[in-house]
């Protein structure tokens, strides 16, 4: 009995030393964590509705708040469990001391209960109050724990909010996908039409390039080509890039095949400022072929409107205006007084297939040449008859010293084209 009283006195002294006997005071054996004395856990802030944030940003904020709330709930529960375990242990020790089970435990100096008072009645009364206070605080902590556990269900509200937000985002995404599908369909239709138009244009360009390649790269030599003038118009023609110097004599030779009648038109014309008919070879309608020098006329006894290849040469000298006409190597005519003592003016324009009314223009479709031309050469002298025969029978290849027939010296316009020409021997067989 004395031992029990001694233990009670020690417990009361320790309680008196730690707490004030005023009502409602805390009985603390050791320090408690701050979370153990909170009245409750703060509620997580709900996400703002109708704010200026976008749906994705509101969703991200809600997830972060939910995560912070869960972490706080876990920390609070852990702290409360630790406080309950600590209070339970202290209560067990206090009850053991009160029942005498810890007999003799306080006789060895100081412990956490403090020094023992001398009044046994006060010790018993103080011990009873301390036990009741501990029980009250334990029940309060249990209520708070149950309230916190029930509050843990609050994240369900966040889950509902998240589900709603996710549903809204999904609907917006589906609407956007539908709009993109519609735009894709319209774009596909427009692209198909544009693709067809582009392919048509590219095919036309490819065909034209192929024609040009066939007309250029297929030439065995720079002079192995012909100019094709397929229609009688005022816009299809060829043009010699070089011009003539001042001439006092000339020889002009060419191969031609006409596909029009009556009249072959104008195989070539040379115009200078002030004189559109400086040199012209023309067959117009049922008239004979004419050679014009400075607008003076000489009729030539040539006949080439049978649709076959023919070799034509004309010579002229300013001395007495002498001229000669050759067809397929044979001299068929000669004359004089064709623009005598008139030098051929330089710096003009030389056109194949059209007659010029002004320098380089004002063509007349009725005077256009229809057919093929090749080997158009000009010399600044009168060739001998044998030289012309050798050129016509393919025994001599003699380009003109003033205007040679080479690919890079001839341009074509308006639908005229360049093609590989038959060999000289093949042209002879066509005679």
Short mmCIF file of N, CA, C and O in Angstrom, two decimals, residues 199-217 219 226-230 235-238 407 410-419:
data_model
loop_
_atom_site.label_atom_id
_atom_site.label_comp_id
_atom_site.label_asym_id
_atom_site.label_seq_id
_atom_site.Cartn_x
_atom_site.Cartn_y
_atom_site.Cartn_z
N UNK A 199 -0.82 18.39 -114.38
CA UNK A 199 -0.33 17.26 -115.17
C UNK A 199 -0.54 17.52 -116.66
O UNK A 199 0.31 17.17 -117.49
N UNK A 200 -1.69 18.12 -117.00
CA UNK A 200 -1.93 18.43 -118.41
C UNK A 200 -0.89 19.40 -118.94
O UNK A 200 -0.34 19.23 -120.04
N UNK A 201 -0.61 20.45 -118.13
CA UNK A 201 0.40 21.42 -118.56
C UNK A 201 1.78 20.79 -118.67
O UNK A 201 2.52 21.03 -119.63
N UNK A 202 2.12 19.95 -117.68
CA UNK A 202 3.42 19.29 -117.70
C UNK A 202 3.55 18.34 -118.89
O UNK A 202 4.61 18.25 -119.52
N UNK A 203 2.45 17.64 -119.22
CA UNK A 203 2.50 16.75 -120.37
C UNK A 203 2.73 17.53 -121.66
O UNK A 203 3.49 17.10 -122.54
N UNK A 204 2.03 18.69 -121.77
CA UNK A 204 2.24 19.52 -122.95
C UNK A 204 3.69 20.01 -123.04
O UNK A 204 4.31 20.00 -124.11
N UNK A 205 4.23 20.45 -121.88
CA UNK A 205 5.62 20.91 -121.87
C UNK A 205 6.58 19.77 -122.19
O UNK A 205 7.55 19.95 -122.93
N UNK A 206 6.29 18.59 -121.63
CA UNK A 206 7.15 17.44 -121.90
C UNK A 206 7.13 17.06 -123.38
O UNK A 206 8.17 16.74 -123.96
N UNK A 207 5.93 17.12 -123.97
CA UNK A 207 5.84 16.82 -125.38
C UNK A 207 6.63 17.83 -126.21
O UNK A 207 7.32 17.48 -127.17
N UNK A 208 6.52 19.12 -125.80
CA UNK A 208 7.26 20.15 -126.52
C UNK A 208 8.77 19.97 -126.37
O UNK A 208 9.53 20.10 -127.34
N UNK A 209 9.20 19.63 -125.13
CA UNK A 209 10.63 19.39 -124.90
C UNK A 209 11.11 18.21 -125.74
O UNK A 209 12.20 18.22 -126.32
N UNK A 210 10.27 17.16 -125.79
CA UNK A 210 10.64 15.99 -126.60
C UNK A 210 10.80 16.37 -128.06
O UNK A 210 11.75 15.93 -128.74
N UNK A 211 9.86 17.20 -128.55
CA UNK A 211 9.97 17.64 -129.94
C UNK A 211 11.25 18.44 -130.17
O UNK A 211 11.93 18.25 -131.18
N UNK A 212 11.55 19.33 -129.21
CA UNK A 212 12.77 20.12 -129.35
C UNK A 212 14.01 19.24 -129.31
O UNK A 212 14.97 19.46 -130.05
N UNK A 213 13.98 18.24 -128.39
CA UNK A 213 15.12 17.33 -128.31
C UNK A 213 15.28 16.55 -129.61
O UNK A 213 16.39 16.36 -130.11
N UNK A 214 14.16 16.09 -130.14
CA UNK A 214 14.23 15.37 -131.42
C UNK A 214 14.71 16.29 -132.53
O UNK A 214 15.42 15.86 -133.45
N UNK A 215 14.31 17.56 -132.46
CA UNK A 215 14.68 18.50 -133.52
C UNK A 215 16.09 19.02 -133.40
O UNK A 215 16.64 19.54 -134.37
N UNK A 216 16.70 18.90 -132.19
CA UNK A 216 18.04 19.45 -132.00
C UNK A 216 19.10 18.38 -131.80
O UNK A 216 20.06 18.28 -132.55
N UNK A 217 18.91 17.57 -130.75
CA UNK A 217 19.95 16.63 -130.40
C UNK A 217 20.09 15.50 -131.41
O UNK A 217 21.10 14.81 -131.43
N UNK A 219 20.37 15.87 -134.57
CA UNK A 219 21.12 16.27 -135.75
C UNK A 219 22.49 15.60 -135.74
O UNK A 219 23.22 15.65 -134.73
N UNK A 226 16.29 20.64 -140.93
CA UNK A 226 15.40 21.38 -141.82
C UNK A 226 14.41 22.17 -140.97
O UNK A 226 14.13 21.82 -139.81
N UNK A 227 13.87 23.24 -141.54
CA UNK A 227 12.84 24.06 -140.90
C UNK A 227 11.50 23.71 -141.54
O UNK A 227 11.36 23.81 -142.77
N UNK A 228 10.56 23.31 -140.69
CA UNK A 228 9.22 22.94 -141.17
C UNK A 228 8.26 24.09 -140.92
O UNK A 228 8.15 24.60 -139.79
N UNK A 229 7.56 24.50 -142.00
CA UNK A 229 6.56 25.57 -141.93
C UNK A 229 5.23 24.96 -142.37
O UNK A 229 4.92 24.92 -143.57
N UNK A 230 4.42 24.44 -141.41
CA UNK A 230 3.30 23.57 -141.77
C UNK A 230 2.05 24.25 -142.29
O UNK A 230 1.24 23.60 -142.96
N UNK A 235 2.19 34.18 -139.06
CA UNK A 235 2.97 34.17 -137.82
C UNK A 235 3.92 32.98 -137.72
O UNK A 235 4.64 32.85 -136.74
N UNK A 236 3.95 32.10 -138.71
CA UNK A 236 4.88 30.97 -138.70
C UNK A 236 6.05 31.34 -139.61
O UNK A 236 5.87 31.58 -140.81
N UNK A 237 7.25 31.34 -139.04
CA UNK A 237 8.42 31.72 -139.84
C UNK A 237 9.70 31.33 -139.12
O UNK A 237 9.71 30.98 -137.93
N UNK A 238 10.79 31.42 -139.85
CA UNK A 238 12.12 31.27 -139.30
C UNK A 238 12.90 32.55 -139.49
O UNK A 238 12.58 33.37 -140.37
N UNK A 407 22.68 25.23 -137.06
CA UNK A 407 21.53 25.20 -136.14
C UNK A 407 21.45 26.46 -135.28
O UNK A 407 20.38 27.06 -135.12
N UNK A 410 19.74 29.84 -136.59
CA UNK A 410 18.36 29.87 -137.07
C UNK A 410 17.41 29.76 -135.88
O UNK A 410 17.51 28.81 -135.09
N UNK A 411 16.48 30.70 -135.77
CA UNK A 411 15.40 30.64 -134.79
C UNK A 411 14.09 30.40 -135.51
O UNK A 411 13.90 30.84 -136.67
N UNK A 412 13.15 29.72 -134.81
CA UNK A 412 11.83 29.45 -135.39
C UNK A 412 10.76 30.03 -134.48
O UNK A 412 10.92 30.09 -133.25
N UNK A 413 9.63 30.44 -135.09
CA UNK A 413 8.56 31.13 -134.35
C UNK A 413 7.19 30.67 -134.84
O UNK A 413 7.04 30.25 -135.98
N UNK A 414 6.19 30.79 -133.93
CA UNK A 414 4.79 30.64 -134.29
C UNK A 414 4.34 29.25 -134.64
O UNK A 414 3.24 29.08 -135.18
N UNK A 415 5.12 28.23 -134.37
CA UNK A 415 4.74 26.86 -134.74
C UNK A 415 5.67 26.24 -135.75
O UNK A 415 5.56 25.05 -136.06
N UNK A 416 6.62 27.03 -136.26
CA UNK A 416 7.68 26.45 -137.09
C UNK A 416 8.57 25.58 -136.20
O UNK A 416 8.69 25.82 -135.00
N UNK A 417 9.20 24.57 -136.76
CA UNK A 417 10.00 23.65 -135.96
C UNK A 417 11.20 23.16 -136.77
O UNK A 417 11.23 23.27 -138.00
N UNK A 418 12.16 22.64 -136.03
CA UNK A 418 13.36 22.07 -136.64
C UNK A 418 13.32 20.55 -136.52
O UNK A 418 12.97 20.02 -135.46
N UNK A 419 13.71 19.88 -137.61
CA UNK A 419 13.72 18.42 -137.62
C UNK A 419 14.98 17.94 -138.34
O UNK A 419 15.55 18.66 -139.17
#
